[in-house]
Every structure is written in structure tokens, then in C-alpha cells.
Amino acid sequence: MGHHSNWPEWLYVGVIIALMVWVGAEAWNVERLVEHVPADAEVIIVTAQQWFWSFEHEDGTKEIGTLHVEAGKAYKFEIISKDVNHSFNIHDYVVLMDAVPGRVNTVWFAPDKAGEHDIQCREYCGLLHYNMRGKLIVEEPSR
Amino acid sequence: MTLELQKPRPIWQIMFSTHHTDIGLLYLILSIAFLFLGGVLALIIRAELFFPGPQIIADSMTFNRIFTVHGTTLIFLFILPSASAVGNYFVPIMIRYKDMAYPKLNAIAFWMIPPGGALVWLGFADFTWYATPPYSIISAPGPAADMWIFGLKILGISSVLGAINFIVTIMKCKHPDMSMGQIPLLAWSFLVSSMIIVVAIPTFAAALLMLLTDRLGVSGFFNPAMGGDPIAYQHLFWFTFHPEVYVLVIPAIGMMYEIIPRFSRKPIFSKSSGIFAFVLLAVVSFSSWAHHMYASGMSFTEKTVFMVGTLAAVPASGMHVFNFIATMWNGRIKFLTPMMWSIGGIALFFSAGAGGVANAAMPLDFTTHDTYWVVGHFHLFVMGTIAFGTIGFIYYMFPYVTGRMYNETMGKVHFILSFIGAILVFFTQHMLGLLGMPRRIFDYPEIPSWIIGNQIASVGAMIIGVSMVIFLYNLIYSSAKGKPADIHDPFGLGGTYYYPFEAKTPHHN
Ligand code: HEM
Ligand SMILES: [Cu+2]
Ligand SMILES: [Cu+2]
């Protein structure tokens, strides 16, 4: 051991470190931007319970299973749970946040165009976890 | 080296023995048995998911129990004991001592595993291998959940006892002429992984007790209804189990460090960088546990800290890959079964690590977390790297254990099928994750891309299943009827600068 020169290994480790610094910096920057909630975001309270989702809009309207929103607006979800942990997920919009009893977790999104998307639970929550699904309906802007 | 199966002995003599190779053999048999039991559960899961809609399992609760016991079994009853098997056989020999430091403790640590395993299997709990509260407190049906908790408690203590034994054996019993730097990397891997165990496991041991008293209703540590905090459990759990993943992988890398140079007929490229990378991995493994909790509501700062901690582990993992490739470079490689498993394992290790980096980058993790991507990610490690390294090593030690050779053709077919199968299952699971399929689901909606992905994954799993039947047949048939091995050089590698196996029986007279 030790007779051969080790510079290829140092070079290789240097490249990995450089790559990791780059990945980390990019991730830090993107996450920082993504987490910045617009001031005019409308609040929707999302309640998770075994095994369905319910929603309450700012104006007091309540919905179960299906959530209606408008394209072009920003929404902030305040996610709570009535029993065990769940995870609120709209995969198409990379919305993912755990619903933890005793806590209010927030995440926001701004749907850009009208359409229908799946809502699902991504944290194991028991018997019907696999079927804890809902629908997101993004409607054309009203004005 | 004791040739257990060549010199038949009554079974009770092995069972009540405290000799390290006997305990090693017990560990080996137990771990292989649980590899197959856990594997059957995996095949049931994959069969169920072949089509949307219920197939062979009547209800989701049974399905949930199956994947819980599958994960628990393969981590605690296959990977850990199979590493202990190898460590028991080789660590004392490599540090030139007659046995483990505490032979009786060694036997006790082994004999705690069957009752621990029995509790897990007889209970068949459903709360996933991480038993997260409050589900595990208020919702998971007992007595299964309580049996799992006690089972894991026993398995954890066994793990700590085994680890203490390895640490003392290596640090205190090594031959006085041997410096730490002369200890082979395989023995180093046991030293390092044992140290991680001793530091990491107590946290989970405490969490398990708190979980139990919470379930009994006498405390509310993790129960929000009693003012507790379920997130605290996740921290305690992952503080143990992120380092634990390195406990699982480091011995497998140690096994590759034994096989790669021997079958490349070249010394290891840089032993000191191997040691350095092991120690570095052990240290940084404690800096990243909450990368499993990005979506639990952590602040931006917390997430950043754990992302940096996670990325810090990558160079050390990369150094091992470099070391393997540089060792093989210009070597006279002999592609026998153990070598093929090692090389396959390294390839999958590399791809698994690349996927891990994506998980670590916080914004990407919100796409992958708790989807099939994560299932694919860690299976590339636990199956693709650890089981591959270990199975290769089982072939490698087969002649030393039995005095006979396994069937080389069957060994190669086993590898090729498993490698193809692993790529089909685990790469496809990454894709399914990107398509949004959550993990731990009994059934899924009829989304065409999900159906195709699940079918590819299930076919891959069946291919692995077939290959494992070949493995089992090879093991049983060859240990009884295989060609007698040339015990001085069973693989015909020649050379004298390799580890002298004749010197492995200093106590045998
Ligand atoms: C390059 C090194 C690695 C990186 C960067 C990495 C990164 C990650 C990250 C960020 C997660 C969380 C993913 C999520 O849940 O969203 C994760 C999960 C996991 N990793 Fe790794 N990992 C690495 C190495 C390993 C190794 C060596 C093992 C095992 C031997 C391993 C086993 C696991 C397991 C078991 C899980 C998921 C556990 C679960 O949720 O059930 N990882 N990894
Ligand atoms: Cu759920
Ligand atoms: Cu981790």
C-alpha cells in the first residue's frame, strides 16, 4: 500500500464534493423560493381523518372529498388531522405535507390552468389508507 | 476452519456450542431461513399488486400486516443476522484470536433472535416497520402491535450485545503483533458498524418503551390527545435508523473488500482510504436522520441542515466505489459467482446512491417521499447492495463452511436472474414513484402507467423468486453432495499474498 500515487482518488472525491455543493445550493435556492407564500393566498383548511379529506374555504364553504379551486389564484392549505398521521398530496402540483394531529402544517400552490387532479394520502394511516383519495377540480377563473 | 457439515455432529452440539464458527453457522442458517420467509411475503405483495383490485388477499389489513412483517423480517432477521454470521466466522480468524471475546454472550445474543423473530411473526402487526404514533398508539390492533414492540426490543438488545462483543474482540483480542492498520477491511467493517449500533440503538430502545407505555395509556409521550408530540417519535426513530442503514451496508461493503481483491488477484487499491471512508461514514451517518421527515412540517432551516448532513455522506460512499473499481483495474479478474455478485452489488450501490441524492435535495423529495420511489431507493441498497454482497459472500464461504463446492453454473444463473429481476423491480419502482404511486397501498386506481409499472415490477420479483429457488437447491444439494473443495484454494486463484486460510485454525489441534 501507499506505493501508488493517489491523485485520481482525490480528484474523484473533489468532483463528488463539487457536485454535492452544487446540488445542495440549487436545492436550497429552489426550496427558498417555493416556500415563499404569496401574501394574497386564500386559506383552505384541510382536515384529514381516517379515511377521507374535508376542506373549508375562507368564505366558510365546506367540501368533502372533492376540492374546487380557481385557476390563476394562490391557495394556502392549513393541514390538520383528527386522528393519526396522514399526508396531503396533489402529486401533479408537487403538493405534499403531513397532517399531524396537534399541529397545523402549511403548504401553498397556485394552479395555472383548469383541469382535474388526484388528491391522495401518502402516509400510512391504516385500513383504508390505499383508498383515502379525493379530487381536485381547478375551474376557469370567475373574473 | 471448522468444517461443520463435513464432520457430521449431532445438532445439539452445534446448538449448545459457544464456539464462534458454530454460532456463525447458527446465524447463517437462521438468516437464510428468514430470507426465504420474508421473500415469500414480498412475492405475495407483488402478486397482489399485479392488477388493480383485490387479487389474492381478501382485505387490506392482511396486506398491511404482510408488508410490515416483510420489512421487519428482512432487516432484523435476515440482514443483521447474516452479517453476524460472517463476522462470527471471520472476525476472530482475521484478528488471530481463538474465539470471540465473550463466547457465552455471543451465544446469548444469537439465542435472543428466535424469540424476537417469533414475536414478530406470531403477532403479525400492521403498523409498518416504523410503527409511527399516533397510529401505533391509538389505532394499531393489539396484541400484534405489543408483540412487535417486545420482539424489536429483544432484537435490539441482541444487536447491542453482539456489537459490544465485536468491538471488544477486535480492539482487545487482536494479535499483539497486529496494528489496527493491518486488520483486514472486513473486520474493520464490523468494528465500525458495531460502534454505530452502540451509539444509535439506545434511542430507539427508549422510544419503544415510551410507545409501549403510551399504548397502555399510562403515558402520553407521543400521543397528542395527552399533550404528547408524535414528531418526537420520528426523531428518536430516525436517529437510530438512519445510522442503522449504514450498520446494514457497511459489513456488506466489507465483504466486497474481501472478495474483489481476491478475485481480481491484486491487492486492494487503497486500504487506508477504505478505513477512512468507513469511519467517515460512521460519523456523518449521525448528521442526516431527519431527511426522512422533510414533509412533517419542519422549518426551512432544519431541512437545510439535514440536507447538508445527508449530502456530506455521499463522498465517503463514493470512495468505496472508487476503491473497488481501482482494485479491479488491470486485475486478472476471475468471474466466479462471488465476484459476479460483488460487481453487481457495486453497480446497484452506485445507482441507489444517485437516487438518494435526489431524495436529499429538499424540493425533489416532495415528489419522491413516501412514493414507490423511496421503496425502489432503499431496496437498491438492502437487496441490490446488501443482499447481493451477502449472497456473494455466502457462496464465497461455502467451501470453508461445508468442505464442498457449490455448483458454479447454478450460482451464475442465480446471479444473472437476480440482477435482471432487481433492475426490473427497483428501477421500475423509482418510475412508479415519479408517477405518483404512494407506497404501502393494498390497491391502486386503474391508471394505465401504474398498471404497466406494477406488472413489470411483479415480473421482476417473480424472476428473483425463481433464482432464489435455484439458490436454495444449490445450497442444500451441494452441502450434501457437492464436489469436495480444495480447501487451500477452492476458487483456484493461486497466489500467496492473499489471506492464508490455513492460518485460520490456530486453535485446532
Ligand atoms: C448516498 C447515500 C444515501 C443517500 C443520499 C440517501 C438518502 C435518502 C433519503 C433522503 C431518504 C428519504 C427519502 C424519503 O423518505 O423521502 C432515504 C430513505 C431511505 N434510505 Fe437512503 N440514502 C443513502 C444511502 C442509503 C443506504 C446505504 C441505505 C441502506 C443500507 C439506505 C436506506 C434507506 C432506507 C431504508 C430509506 C427509507 C426508509 C423508509 O422510509 O422506509 N439509504 N435515503
Ligand atoms: Cu393514509
Ligand atoms: Cu436515511
mmCIF file of N, CA and C in Angstrom, chain A residues 81-85 99-103, chain B residues 132-138 211 214 219-233:
data_model
loop_
_atom_site.group_PDB
_atom_site.id
_atom_site.type_symbol
_atom_site.label_atom_id
_atom_site.label_comp_id
_atom_site.label_asym_id
_atom_site.label_seq_id
_atom_site.Cartn_x
_atom_site.Cartn_y
_atom_site.Cartn_z
ATOM 1 N N SER A 81 -55.047 17.137 11.362
ATOM 2 C CA SER A 81 -55.550 15.767 11.385
ATOM 3 C C SER A 81 -56.375 15.553 12.634
ATOM 4 N N LYS A 82 -57.433 14.758 12.492
ATOM 5 C CA LYS A 82 -58.285 14.482 13.646
ATOM 6 C C LYS A 82 -57.890 13.212 14.375
ATOM 7 N N ASP A 83 -57.053 12.366 13.750
ATOM 8 C CA ASP A 83 -56.734 11.107 14.431
ATOM 9 C C ASP A 83 -55.248 10.765 14.346
ATOM 10 N N VAL A 84 -54.836 10.164 13.226
ATOM 11 C CA VAL A 84 -53.444 9.717 13.105
ATOM 12 C C VAL A 84 -52.755 10.555 12.031
ATOM 13 N N ASN A 85 -51.480 10.244 11.759
ATOM 14 C CA ASN A 85 -50.780 10.974 10.694
ATOM 15 C C ASN A 85 -51.309 10.577 9.317
ATOM 16 N N ALA A 99 -50.196 15.566 7.579
ATOM 17 C CA ALA A 99 -51.225 16.017 8.508
ATOM 18 C C ALA A 99 -50.939 15.335 9.837
ATOM 19 N N VAL A 100 -50.541 16.129 10.814
ATOM 20 C CA VAL A 100 -50.121 15.572 12.100
ATOM 21 C C VAL A 100 -51.057 16.092 13.179
ATOM 22 N N PRO A 101 -51.706 15.211 13.945
ATOM 23 C CA PRO A 101 -52.614 15.693 14.975
ATOM 24 C C PRO A 101 -51.881 16.587 15.977
ATOM 25 N N GLY A 102 -52.524 17.680 16.344
ATOM 26 C CA GLY A 102 -51.894 18.593 17.288
ATOM 27 C C GLY A 102 -51.044 19.657 16.616
ATOM 28 N N ARG A 103 -50.928 19.600 15.289
ATOM 29 C CA ARG A 103 -50.130 20.599 14.581
ATOM 30 C C ARG A 103 -50.907 21.155 13.407
ATOM 31 N N THR B 132 -45.175 4.275 13.497
ATOM 32 C CA THR B 132 -45.299 5.692 13.844
ATOM 33 C C THR B 132 -46.529 5.976 14.683
ATOM 34 N N PRO B 133 -46.382 6.711 15.796
ATOM 35 C CA PRO B 133 -47.545 7.191 16.518
ATOM 36 C C PRO B 133 -48.126 8.406 15.818
ATOM 37 N N PRO B 134 -49.355 8.800 16.044
ATOM 38 C CA PRO B 134 -50.270 8.157 16.985
ATOM 39 C C PRO B 134 -50.932 6.894 16.457
ATOM 40 N N TYR B 135 -50.728 6.541 15.165
ATOM 41 C CA TYR B 135 -51.382 5.324 14.678
ATOM 42 C C TYR B 135 -51.035 4.136 15.565
ATOM 43 N N SER B 136 -49.731 4.006 15.881
ATOM 44 C CA SER B 136 -49.298 2.837 16.638
ATOM 45 C C SER B 136 -49.816 2.857 18.076
ATOM 46 N N ILE B 137 -50.286 4.024 18.533
ATOM 47 C CA ILE B 137 -50.812 4.087 19.901
ATOM 48 C C ILE B 137 -52.319 3.889 19.913
ATOM 49 N N ILE B 138 -53.021 4.615 19.041
ATOM 50 C CA ILE B 138 -54.480 4.625 19.180
ATOM 51 C C ILE B 138 -55.184 3.740 18.168
ATOM 52 N N LEU B 211 -43.374 4.066 23.617
ATOM 53 C CA LEU B 211 -44.507 3.675 22.787
ATOM 54 C C LEU B 211 -45.383 2.675 23.537
ATOM 55 N N ASP B 214 -47.255 4.364 26.260
ATOM 56 C CA ASP B 214 -48.311 5.154 25.620
ATOM 57 C C ASP B 214 -49.484 4.257 25.231
ATOM 58 N N SER B 219 -48.902 6.780 29.812
ATOM 59 C CA SER B 219 -48.103 7.960 29.480
ATOM 60 C C SER B 219 -48.637 8.534 28.175
ATOM 61 N N GLY B 220 -48.145 9.698 27.817
ATOM 62 C CA GLY B 220 -48.627 10.300 26.578
ATOM 63 C C GLY B 220 -47.513 10.974 25.814
ATOM 64 N N PHE B 221 -46.328 10.342 25.841
ATOM 65 C CA PHE B 221 -45.167 10.965 25.193
ATOM 66 C C PHE B 221 -45.462 11.376 23.754
ATOM 67 N N PHE B 222 -46.061 10.441 23.029
ATOM 68 C CA PHE B 222 -46.250 10.669 21.596
ATOM 69 C C PHE B 222 -47.725 10.813 21.242
ATOM 70 N N ASN B 223 -48.560 10.925 22.249
ATOM 71 C CA ASN B 223 -49.998 10.944 21.993
ATOM 72 C C ASN B 223 -50.533 12.366 22.130
ATOM 73 N N PRO B 224 -50.880 13.008 21.000
ATOM 74 C CA PRO B 224 -51.316 14.407 21.075
ATOM 75 C C PRO B 224 -52.550 14.583 21.959
ATOM 76 N N ALA B 225 -53.382 13.552 22.055
ATOM 77 C CA ALA B 225 -54.567 13.673 22.902
ATOM 78 C C ALA B 225 -54.176 13.845 24.366
ATOM 79 N N MET B 226 -52.958 13.451 24.709
ATOM 80 C CA MET B 226 -52.487 13.619 26.083
ATOM 81 C C MET B 226 -51.362 14.645 26.151
ATOM 82 N N GLY B 227 -51.309 15.502 25.161
ATOM 83 C CA GLY B 227 -50.306 16.556 25.182
ATOM 84 C C GLY B 227 -48.946 16.138 24.648
ATOM 85 N N GLY B 228 -48.858 14.937 24.088
ATOM 86 C CA GLY B 228 -47.572 14.468 23.577
ATOM 87 C C GLY B 228 -47.313 14.917 22.146
ATOM 88 N N ASP B 229 -46.131 14.567 21.659
ATOM 89 C CA ASP B 229 -45.751 15.013 20.325
ATOM 90 C C ASP B 229 -45.331 13.828 19.449
ATOM 91 N N PRO B 230 -46.154 13.482 18.456
ATOM 92 C CA PRO B 230 -45.807 12.336 17.608
ATOM 93 C C PRO B 230 -44.521 12.553 16.809
ATOM 94 N N ILE B 231 -44.189 13.809 16.532
ATOM 95 C CA ILE B 231 -42.982 14.067 15.750
ATOM 96 C C ILE B 231 -41.731 13.681 16.549
ATOM 97 N N ALA B 232 -41.824 13.788 17.882
ATOM 98 C CA ALA B 232 -40.673 13.407 18.702
ATOM 99 C C ALA B 232 -40.292 11.954 18.440
ATOM 100 N N TYR B 233 -41.304 11.112 18.275
ATOM 101 C CA TYR B 233 -41.008 9.705 17.987
ATOM 102 C C TYR B 233 -40.223 9.575 16.687
#
